[in-house]
């Protein structure tokens, strides 16, 4: 599935990994589940610090679903669908981000996020051809890394068209917070924080 060139590039990228990463996949009976497993096995074979587990205990909004964790630390990062095409580089960046415990947020944003003491469910609807989806997805994953009360799920609109219809997704990336607040596009951190606090107030 992955070309030799891509594998070689990934091996170099994975030299930057620090802590072991656990990729947890919960499958269903869709053919894409097997394709996702094959892709994740190829990725995990490229580094001894990446491990793949197939489990039916992963909590998610739908399946197939992938969780990217550090050791036994669940940062609340979920990916529903097959992370290929335009989503693949961001998926790899998320693995690195989790392993290195790095996120691209200002200190002020982190301080506000650390104050949240109730559940925050963030859904981000994406497509493989969307240019603004990768940076928005990484930003929302960063929010989840800061606070264990925050769970962020990236959802492939085409694979989960029923959910896209349910949440009236007409443009991507579309972010829905606690099924109360929503916005479309890549936003500044202050604006995202405003939506989060508005959704939990």
Tab-separated table of C-alpha atoms in Angstrom:
chain	number	residue	atom	x	y	z
A	1	UNK	CA	0.000	0.000	0.000
A	2	UNK	CA	2.773	2.443	0.947
A	3	UNK	CA	5.515	2.976	-1.636
A	4	UNK	CA	9.153	2.325	-0.765
A	5	UNK	CA	9.824	6.062	-0.991
A	6	UNK	CA	7.061	6.863	1.496
A	7	UNK	CA	8.265	4.117	3.845
A	8	UNK	CA	11.816	5.453	3.773
A	9	UNK	CA	10.609	8.998	4.469
A	10	UNK	CA	8.460	7.765	7.357
A	11	UNK	CA	11.350	5.824	8.881
A	12	UNK	CA	13.332	9.071	8.989
A	13	UNK	CA	10.380	10.944	10.514
A	14	UNK	CA	9.863	8.244	13.114
A	15	UNK	CA	13.430	8.703	14.328
A	16	UNK	CA	11.987	11.773	16.076
A	17	UNK	CA	9.654	9.628	18.201
A	18	UNK	CA	10.314	9.769	21.949
A	19	UNK	CA	7.643	7.857	23.858
A	20	UNK	CA	6.030	4.679	22.458
A	21	UNK	CA	2.767	5.241	20.586
A	22	UNK	CA	-0.203	2.895	20.690
A	23	UNK	CA	-2.523	2.825	17.673
A	24	UNK	CA	-5.805	1.258	18.752
A	25	UNK	CA	-8.241	0.241	16.035
A	26	UNK	CA	-11.830	-0.770	16.566
A	27	UNK	CA	-13.127	-2.403	13.414
A	28	UNK	CA	-16.543	-3.223	11.993
A	29	UNK	CA	-17.687	-5.346	9.075
A	30	UNK	CA	-17.007	-2.687	6.422
A	31	UNK	CA	-14.281	-3.563	3.866
A	32	UNK	CA	-12.510	-0.298	4.718
A	33	UNK	CA	-11.803	-1.718	8.214
A	34	UNK	CA	-9.419	-4.278	6.768
A	35	UNK	CA	-7.806	-1.606	4.597
A	36	UNK	CA	-7.250	0.574	7.669
A	37	UNK	CA	-5.737	-2.331	9.578
A	38	UNK	CA	-3.368	-3.048	6.694
A	39	UNK	CA	-2.282	0.601	6.530
A	40	UNK	CA	-1.739	0.815	10.305
A	41	UNK	CA	0.296	-2.397	10.261
A	42	UNK	CA	2.519	-0.942	7.558
A	43	UNK	CA	3.011	2.195	9.650
A	44	UNK	CA	3.708	0.295	12.872
A	45	UNK	CA	6.243	-1.954	11.120
A	46	UNK	CA	8.378	1.110	10.395
A	47	UNK	CA	9.254	1.833	14.043
A	48	UNK	CA	9.644	-0.241	17.183
A	49	UNK	CA	8.020	2.641	19.054
A	50	UNK	CA	4.692	2.281	17.244
A	51	UNK	CA	2.387	-0.543	18.296
A	52	UNK	CA	-0.964	-1.576	16.821
A	53	UNK	CA	-3.768	-3.098	18.865
A	54	UNK	CA	-7.117	-4.298	17.559
A	55	UNK	CA	-9.760	-3.825	20.247
A	56	UNK	CA	-13.545	-3.775	20.589
A	57	UNK	CA	-13.354	-1.657	23.746
A	58	UNK	CA	-12.544	1.671	22.129
A	59	UNK	CA	-15.230	4.282	22.760
A	60	UNK	CA	-15.963	6.341	19.675
A	61	UNK	CA	-18.850	7.946	17.776
A	62	UNK	CA	-18.687	5.269	15.081
A	63	UNK	CA	-16.515	2.562	13.596
A	64	UNK	CA	-13.989	1.915	12.180
A	65	UNK	CA	-12.184	4.235	14.561
A	66	UNK	CA	-8.533	4.775	15.500
A	67	UNK	CA	-7.196	6.094	18.793
A	68	UNK	CA	-3.649	7.471	18.943
A	69	UNK	CA	-2.265	7.125	22.457
A	70	UNK	CA	1.028	7.456	24.291
A	71	UNK	CA	1.731	4.220	26.175
A	72	UNK	CA	-1.410	3.874	28.305
A	73	UNK	CA	-2.242	7.576	28.197
A	74	UNK	CA	-5.415	8.253	26.222
A	75	UNK	CA	-5.317	11.887	25.116
A	76	UNK	CA	-8.829	11.631	23.676
A	77	UNK	CA	-7.652	11.712	20.052
A	78	UNK	CA	-9.847	9.751	17.630
A	79	UNK	CA	-9.895	9.317	13.861
A	80	UNK	CA	-12.930	7.831	12.125
A	81	UNK	CA	-12.162	6.600	8.620
A	82	UNK	CA	-9.090	5.688	6.614
A	83	UNK	CA	-6.242	8.194	7.093
A	84	UNK	CA	-4.996	8.337	3.525
A	85	UNK	CA	-4.891	10.960	0.779
A	86	UNK	CA	-4.701	14.480	2.122
A	87	UNK	CA	-5.357	13.197	5.654
A	88	UNK	CA	-2.255	10.985	5.764
A	89	UNK	CA	0.413	13.640	6.537
A	90	UNK	CA	-1.685	15.010	9.413
A	91	UNK	CA	-2.180	11.505	10.774
A	92	UNK	CA	1.599	11.009	10.811
A	93	UNK	CA	2.087	14.419	12.455
A	94	UNK	CA	-0.404	13.394	15.133
A	95	UNK	CA	1.636	10.267	15.894
A	96	UNK	CA	4.731	12.447	16.323
A	97	UNK	CA	2.815	14.997	18.370
A	98	UNK	CA	1.534	12.331	20.769
A	99	UNK	CA	4.934	10.622	21.094
A	100	UNK	CA	6.728	13.891	21.796
A	101	UNK	CA	3.873	15.353	23.880
A	102	UNK	CA	4.040	18.461	21.705
A	103	UNK	CA	1.230	20.748	20.681
A	104	UNK	CA	1.074	24.110	18.952
A	105	UNK	CA	-0.863	26.303	21.375
A	106	UNK	CA	-0.055	29.559	23.159
A	107	UNK	CA	0.560	29.550	26.911
A	108	UNK	CA	-2.581	31.627	27.396
A	109	UNK	CA	-4.706	29.076	25.546
A	110	UNK	CA	-3.217	26.244	27.623
A	111	UNK	CA	-4.025	28.119	30.849
A	112	UNK	CA	-7.679	28.491	29.806
A	113	UNK	CA	-7.927	24.861	28.718
A	114	UNK	CA	-6.500	23.608	32.007
A	115	UNK	CA	-9.428	25.259	33.828
A	116	UNK	CA	-12.028	23.053	32.082
A	117	UNK	CA	-13.428	20.507	34.528
A	118	UNK	CA	-16.298	19.004	32.546
A	119	UNK	CA	-16.524	16.844	29.415
A	120	UNK	CA	-15.941	18.525	26.055
A	121	UNK	CA	-16.736	16.508	22.936
A	122	UNK	CA	-15.276	17.956	19.744
A	123	UNK	CA	-16.146	16.542	16.346
A	124	UNK	CA	-14.312	17.799	13.275
A	125	UNK	CA	-15.714	16.801	9.904
A	126	UNK	CA	-13.064	16.534	7.200
A	127	UNK	CA	-12.461	15.339	3.639
A	128	UNK	CA	-9.296	14.108	1.953
A	129	UNK	CA	-9.240	17.022	-0.519
A	130	UNK	CA	-9.773	19.838	2.002
A	131	UNK	CA	-6.805	22.191	2.364
A	132	UNK	CA	-7.919	23.700	5.683
A	133	UNK	CA	-8.805	20.369	7.303
A	134	UNK	CA	-5.256	19.244	8.273
A	135	UNK	CA	-4.272	22.370	10.275
A	136	UNK	CA	-7.712	22.531	11.899
A	137	UNK	CA	-7.545	18.849	12.839
A	138	UNK	CA	-4.073	19.228	14.371
A	139	UNK	CA	-5.198	22.300	16.290
A	140	UNK	CA	-8.228	20.506	17.730
A	141	UNK	CA	-6.119	17.447	18.575
A	142	UNK	CA	-3.784	19.812	20.449
A	143	UNK	CA	-6.719	21.025	22.535
A	144	UNK	CA	-7.459	17.402	23.509
A	145	UNK	CA	-3.849	16.791	24.530
A	146	UNK	CA	-3.912	19.605	27.068
A	147	UNK	CA	-6.960	18.491	29.064
A	148	UNK	CA	-8.158	14.929	29.710
A	149	UNK	CA	-11.755	16.191	29.748
A	150	UNK	CA	-11.531	17.038	26.032
A	151	UNK	CA	-12.036	14.415	23.332
A	152	UNK	CA	-11.505	15.319	19.683
A	153	UNK	CA	-12.728	13.063	16.879
A	154	UNK	CA	-11.867	13.651	13.225
A	155	UNK	CA	-14.630	12.236	11.010
A	156	UNK	CA	-14.272	11.488	7.301
A	157	UNK	CA	-17.436	12.910	5.730
A	158	UNK	CA	-17.535	10.430	2.874
A	159	UNK	CA	-17.005	7.354	5.023
A	160	UNK	CA	-19.551	8.595	7.565
A	161	UNK	CA	-22.000	10.398	5.315
A	162	UNK	CA	-24.891	9.682	7.693
A	163	UNK	CA	-23.177	11.701	10.422
A	164	UNK	CA	-22.296	14.473	7.972
A	165	UNK	CA	-25.972	14.718	7.060
A	166	UNK	CA	-27.041	14.626	10.708
A	167	UNK	CA	-24.768	17.566	11.527
A	168	UNK	CA	-25.632	19.514	8.361
A	169	UNK	CA	-22.089	19.531	7.023
A	170	UNK	CA	-22.161	21.705	3.908
A	171	UNK	CA	-18.504	22.812	4.061
A	172	UNK	CA	-15.380	21.509	5.754
A	173	UNK	CA	-13.686	21.584	8.105
A	174	UNK	CA	-16.757	21.812	10.316
A	175	UNK	CA	-16.267	21.670	14.081
A	176	UNK	CA	-19.090	20.733	16.448
A	177	UNK	CA	-18.598	21.104	20.213
A	178	UNK	CA	-20.867	19.222	22.645
A	179	UNK	CA	-23.535	19.265	19.909
A	180	UNK	CA	-24.167	22.906	20.914
A	181	UNK	CA	-21.589	25.192	19.316
A	182	UNK	CA	-20.240	24.886	15.793
A	183	UNK	CA	-18.096	26.706	13.260
A	184	UNK	CA	-16.583	26.162	9.832
A	185	UNK	CA	-12.969	26.749	8.834
A	186	UNK	CA	-9.654	27.330	10.555
A	187	UNK	CA	-10.162	29.761	13.443
A	188	UNK	CA	-7.918	31.617	15.865
A	189	UNK	CA	-7.388	29.998	19.267
A	190	UNK	CA	-9.330	32.734	21.065
A	191	UNK	CA	-12.367	32.126	18.901
A	192	UNK	CA	-12.184	28.361	19.425
A	193	UNK	CA	-11.936	28.887	23.189
A	194	UNK	CA	-15.018	31.088	23.033
A	195	UNK	CA	-16.980	28.332	21.322
A	196	UNK	CA	-15.789	25.755	23.870
A	197	UNK	CA	-16.715	27.810	26.900
A	198	UNK	CA	-20.005	28.729	25.257
A	199	UNK	CA	-20.767	25.026	24.805
A	200	UNK	CA	-20.140	24.145	28.449
A	201	UNK	CA	-21.686	27.203	30.129
